[in-house]
Amino acid sequence: DPQNERFLIHQKFNKTVEEDEQIPMQIVDDLNEYVNDHIIYKIVVSHNDTSYLDKVAEVIKKETDADAIRSGKKVLAVKARGVSKAEAIKKLAQKLGILIKDIIAFGDEVNDMEMLKLVGLGIAMENADDVVKEAADRVAGNNDQDGVGKELEKIFGNAGK
């Protein structure tokens, strides 16, 4: 759906960066045909019926080598197994020599839960689903009202000012 909120956000982002930094996006009518001719890193599925998305995720997990997780209220992300924000944090922390317990992460969707549980301080946003808040160590303000910034000021004070 070209009017999907996530699609529009990424489309707007792409207008602000150089071509080689843009997020590649393609709306396709026939996914089977498209995947035969292209390398796919992630598929994003949008649907108004969230229970339908959950059923699709179950089928993908059972019948394919891919993984699927909700990354928004009406969005399902389909990706390779083992690819997640938590795994990326583990690899980056190892490469940079940072202890996982010294990392803070913020999240507001189901696909953030593993990451929030992993890090030393996992913070869910006020606008997150309850299940995400339960996975976090604490809850910050709404992400539309500078919740991340306000929480970082609580943690670090006004060190940057």
mmCIF file of C-alpha atoms in Angstrom:
data_model
loop_
_atom_site.group_PDB
_atom_site.id
_atom_site.type_symbol
_atom_site.label_atom_id
_atom_site.label_comp_id
_atom_site.label_asym_id
_atom_site.label_seq_id
_atom_site.Cartn_x
_atom_site.Cartn_y
_atom_site.Cartn_z
ATOM 1 C CA ASP A 1 0.000 0.000 0.000
ATOM 2 C CA PRO A 2 1.744 3.208 -1.135
ATOM 3 C CA GLN A 3 -0.243 5.142 1.496
ATOM 4 C CA ASN A 4 1.026 2.967 4.362
ATOM 5 C CA GLU A 5 2.471 5.173 7.113
ATOM 6 C CA ARG A 6 5.779 3.264 7.235
ATOM 7 C CA PHE A 7 6.151 3.423 3.462
ATOM 8 C CA LEU A 8 5.552 7.188 3.475
ATOM 9 C CA ILE A 9 8.089 7.725 6.282
ATOM 10 C CA HIS A 10 10.758 5.785 4.385
ATOM 11 C CA GLN A 11 9.873 7.570 1.163
ATOM 12 C CA LYS A 12 10.299 10.938 2.919
ATOM 13 C CA PHE A 13 13.623 9.784 4.407
ATOM 14 C CA ASN A 14 14.886 8.740 0.980
ATOM 15 C CA LYS A 15 14.415 12.304 -0.265
ATOM 16 C CA THR A 16 16.870 13.570 2.379
ATOM 17 C CA VAL A 17 19.835 11.283 1.636
ATOM 18 C CA GLU A 18 22.127 10.409 -1.228
ATOM 19 C CA GLU A 19 20.955 7.622 -3.548
ATOM 20 C CA ASP A 20 23.419 5.053 -2.157
ATOM 21 C CA GLU A 21 22.033 5.649 1.376
ATOM 22 C CA GLN A 22 18.367 5.289 0.457
ATOM 23 C CA ILE A 23 16.163 2.482 1.723
ATOM 24 C CA PRO A 24 15.203 0.409 -1.329
ATOM 25 C CA MET A 25 11.449 -0.065 -1.544
ATOM 26 C CA GLN A 26 9.377 -1.804 -4.146
ATOM 27 C CA ILE A 27 5.658 -2.534 -4.194
ATOM 28 C CA VAL A 28 5.087 -5.731 -6.166
ATOM 29 C CA ASP A 29 2.014 -7.486 -7.474
ATOM 30 C CA ASP A 30 3.597 -10.935 -7.744
ATOM 31 C CA LEU A 31 6.090 -11.662 -4.949
ATOM 32 C CA ASN A 32 7.001 -15.108 -6.309
ATOM 33 C CA GLU A 33 8.051 -13.627 -9.622
ATOM 34 C CA TYR A 34 9.953 -10.761 -7.981
ATOM 35 C CA VAL A 35 12.022 -12.922 -5.610
ATOM 36 C CA ASN A 36 13.238 -15.083 -8.487
ATOM 37 C CA ASP A 37 14.999 -12.092 -10.051
ATOM 38 C CA HIS A 38 16.138 -10.076 -7.014
ATOM 39 C CA ILE A 39 18.077 -10.394 -3.767
ATOM 40 C CA ILE A 40 15.657 -9.791 -0.908
ATOM 41 C CA TYR A 41 16.843 -8.581 2.501
ATOM 42 C CA LYS A 42 13.491 -7.882 4.106
ATOM 43 C CA ILE A 43 9.848 -7.968 3.151
ATOM 44 C CA VAL A 44 7.356 -5.693 4.857
ATOM 45 C CA VAL A 45 3.713 -6.702 4.783
ATOM 46 C CA SER A 46 0.956 -4.271 5.698
ATOM 47 C CA HIS A 47 -2.614 -5.243 6.504
ATOM 48 C CA ASN A 48 -5.408 -3.672 8.551
ATOM 49 C CA ASP A 49 -6.309 -6.971 10.237
ATOM 50 C CA THR A 50 -3.618 -7.629 12.853
ATOM 51 C CA SER A 51 -4.882 -11.138 13.566
ATOM 52 C CA TYR A 52 -4.367 -11.921 9.880
ATOM 53 C CA LEU A 53 -0.762 -10.691 10.144
ATOM 54 C CA ASP A 54 -0.217 -12.924 13.173
ATOM 55 C CA LYS A 55 -1.529 -15.928 11.233
ATOM 56 C CA VAL A 56 0.722 -15.105 8.283
ATOM 57 C CA ALA A 57 3.699 -14.894 10.663
ATOM 58 C CA GLU A 58 2.910 -18.353 12.055
ATOM 59 C CA VAL A 59 2.744 -19.858 8.561
ATOM 60 C CA ILE A 60 6.016 -18.211 7.524
ATOM 61 C CA LYS A 61 7.811 -19.512 10.619
ATOM 62 C CA LYS A 62 6.480 -23.053 10.180
ATOM 63 C CA GLU A 63 6.760 -23.445 6.424
ATOM 64 C CA THR A 64 9.818 -21.435 5.379
ATOM 65 C CA ASP A 65 13.409 -20.711 6.390
ATOM 66 C CA ALA A 66 12.424 -17.111 7.106
ATOM 67 C CA ASP A 67 11.270 -15.433 10.294
ATOM 68 C CA ALA A 68 8.391 -12.998 10.712
ATOM 69 C CA ILE A 69 7.623 -10.557 13.488
ATOM 70 C CA ARG A 70 5.274 -7.627 13.891
ATOM 71 C CA SER A 71 7.164 -4.366 13.541
ATOM 72 C CA GLY A 72 4.128 -2.125 13.830
ATOM 73 C CA LYS A 73 0.456 -2.389 14.651
ATOM 74 C CA LYS A 74 -0.392 -3.152 11.031
ATOM 75 C CA VAL A 75 3.043 -4.207 9.805
ATOM 76 C CA LEU A 76 4.777 -7.576 9.569
ATOM 77 C CA ALA A 77 8.505 -7.809 8.850
ATOM 78 C CA VAL A 78 9.709 -10.956 7.079
ATOM 79 C CA LYS A 79 13.459 -11.520 7.257
ATOM 80 C CA ALA A 80 16.132 -14.172 7.532
ATOM 81 C CA ARG A 81 16.134 -16.251 10.715
ATOM 82 C CA GLY A 82 18.563 -14.934 13.304
ATOM 83 C CA VAL A 83 18.360 -11.354 12.072
ATOM 84 C CA SER A 84 17.154 -9.021 14.814
ATOM 85 C CA LYS A 85 17.986 -5.828 16.635
ATOM 86 C CA ALA A 86 19.226 -7.908 19.574
ATOM 87 C CA GLU A 87 21.624 -9.868 17.358
ATOM 88 C CA ALA A 88 22.878 -6.646 15.787
ATOM 89 C CA ILE A 89 23.531 -5.175 19.247
ATOM 90 C CA LYS A 90 25.447 -8.304 20.280
ATOM 91 C CA LYS A 91 27.675 -8.127 17.215
ATOM 92 C CA LEU A 92 28.253 -4.389 17.472
ATOM 93 C CA ALA A 93 28.992 -4.578 21.196
ATOM 94 C CA GLN A 94 31.507 -7.349 20.603
ATOM 95 C CA LYS A 95 33.178 -5.432 17.785
ATOM 96 C CA LEU A 96 33.382 -2.231 19.880
ATOM 97 C CA GLY A 97 34.316 -3.976 23.123
ATOM 98 C CA ILE A 98 31.204 -2.770 24.951
ATOM 99 C CA LEU A 99 29.523 -4.884 27.618
ATOM 100 C CA ILE A 100 25.866 -5.653 26.887
ATOM 101 C CA LYS A 101 25.017 -4.600 30.464
ATOM 102 C CA ASP A 102 26.314 -1.086 29.632
ATOM 103 C CA ILE A 103 23.915 -0.589 26.712
ATOM 104 C CA ILE A 104 20.609 1.292 26.828
ATOM 105 C CA ALA A 105 17.961 0.603 24.202
ATOM 106 C CA PHE A 106 14.591 2.173 23.479
ATOM 107 C CA GLY A 107 11.704 0.447 21.740
ATOM 108 C CA ASP A 108 8.004 0.671 21.029
ATOM 109 C CA GLU A 109 7.105 -2.385 18.965
ATOM 110 C CA VAL A 110 7.050 -6.165 19.357
ATOM 111 C CA ASN A 111 10.220 -6.507 17.271
ATOM 112 C CA ASP A 112 12.046 -4.480 19.967
ATOM 113 C CA MET A 113 11.239 -6.851 22.844
ATOM 114 C CA GLU A 114 14.222 -9.188 22.436
ATOM 115 C CA MET A 115 16.529 -6.161 22.336
ATOM 116 C CA LEU A 116 14.922 -4.573 25.418
ATOM 117 C CA LYS A 117 15.357 -7.805 27.380
ATOM 118 C CA LEU A 118 18.977 -8.192 26.249
ATOM 119 C CA VAL A 119 20.520 -4.854 27.151
ATOM 120 C CA GLY A 120 21.464 -3.479 30.562
ATOM 121 C CA LEU A 121 18.604 -0.977 30.480
ATOM 122 C CA GLY A 122 15.665 -1.630 28.170
ATOM 123 C CA ILE A 123 13.228 1.264 27.961
ATOM 124 C CA ALA A 124 9.825 1.015 26.312
ATOM 125 C CA MET A 125 8.046 4.069 25.040
ATOM 126 C CA GLU A 126 4.756 5.168 26.596
ATOM 127 C CA ASN A 127 2.973 4.587 23.278
ATOM 128 C CA ALA A 128 4.196 0.946 23.107
ATOM 129 C CA ASP A 129 1.873 -2.023 23.465
ATOM 130 C CA ASP A 130 1.581 -3.378 27.000
ATOM 131 C CA VAL A 131 3.493 -6.534 26.062
ATOM 132 C CA VAL A 132 6.473 -4.375 25.026
ATOM 133 C CA LYS A 133 6.282 -2.354 28.251
ATOM 134 C CA GLU A 134 6.311 -5.605 30.243
ATOM 135 C CA ALA A 135 9.521 -6.675 28.469
ATOM 136 C CA ALA A 136 11.269 -3.428 29.411
ATOM 137 C CA ASP A 137 12.980 -2.355 32.623
ATOM 138 C CA ARG A 138 11.059 0.913 32.593
ATOM 139 C CA VAL A 139 8.833 3.118 30.466
ATOM 140 C CA ALA A 140 9.723 6.531 29.024
ATOM 141 C CA GLY A 141 7.385 9.205 27.716
ATOM 142 C CA ASN A 142 5.738 9.102 24.319
ATOM 143 C CA ASN A 143 8.120 9.065 21.362
ATOM 144 C CA ASP A 144 6.146 11.897 19.753
ATOM 145 C CA GLN A 145 6.858 14.128 22.768
ATOM 146 C CA ASP A 146 10.648 13.766 23.101
ATOM 147 C CA GLY A 147 10.349 10.718 25.363
ATOM 148 C CA VAL A 148 13.801 9.408 24.400
ATOM 149 C CA GLY A 149 15.495 12.769 24.920
ATOM 150 C CA LYS A 150 13.817 13.350 28.272
ATOM 151 C CA GLU A 151 14.769 9.876 29.456
ATOM 152 C CA LEU A 152 18.389 10.364 28.393
ATOM 153 C CA GLU A 153 18.470 13.651 30.326
ATOM 154 C CA LYS A 154 17.232 11.771 33.411
ATOM 155 C CA ILE A 155 19.973 9.196 32.979
ATOM 156 C CA PHE A 156 22.898 11.426 31.985
ATOM 157 C CA GLY A 157 21.795 14.854 33.174
ATOM 158 C CA ASN A 158 22.592 17.842 31.012
ATOM 159 C CA ALA A 159 26.101 16.611 30.180
ATOM 160 C CA GLY A 160 25.889 17.783 26.578
ATOM 161 C CA LYS A 161 24.744 21.327 27.337
#
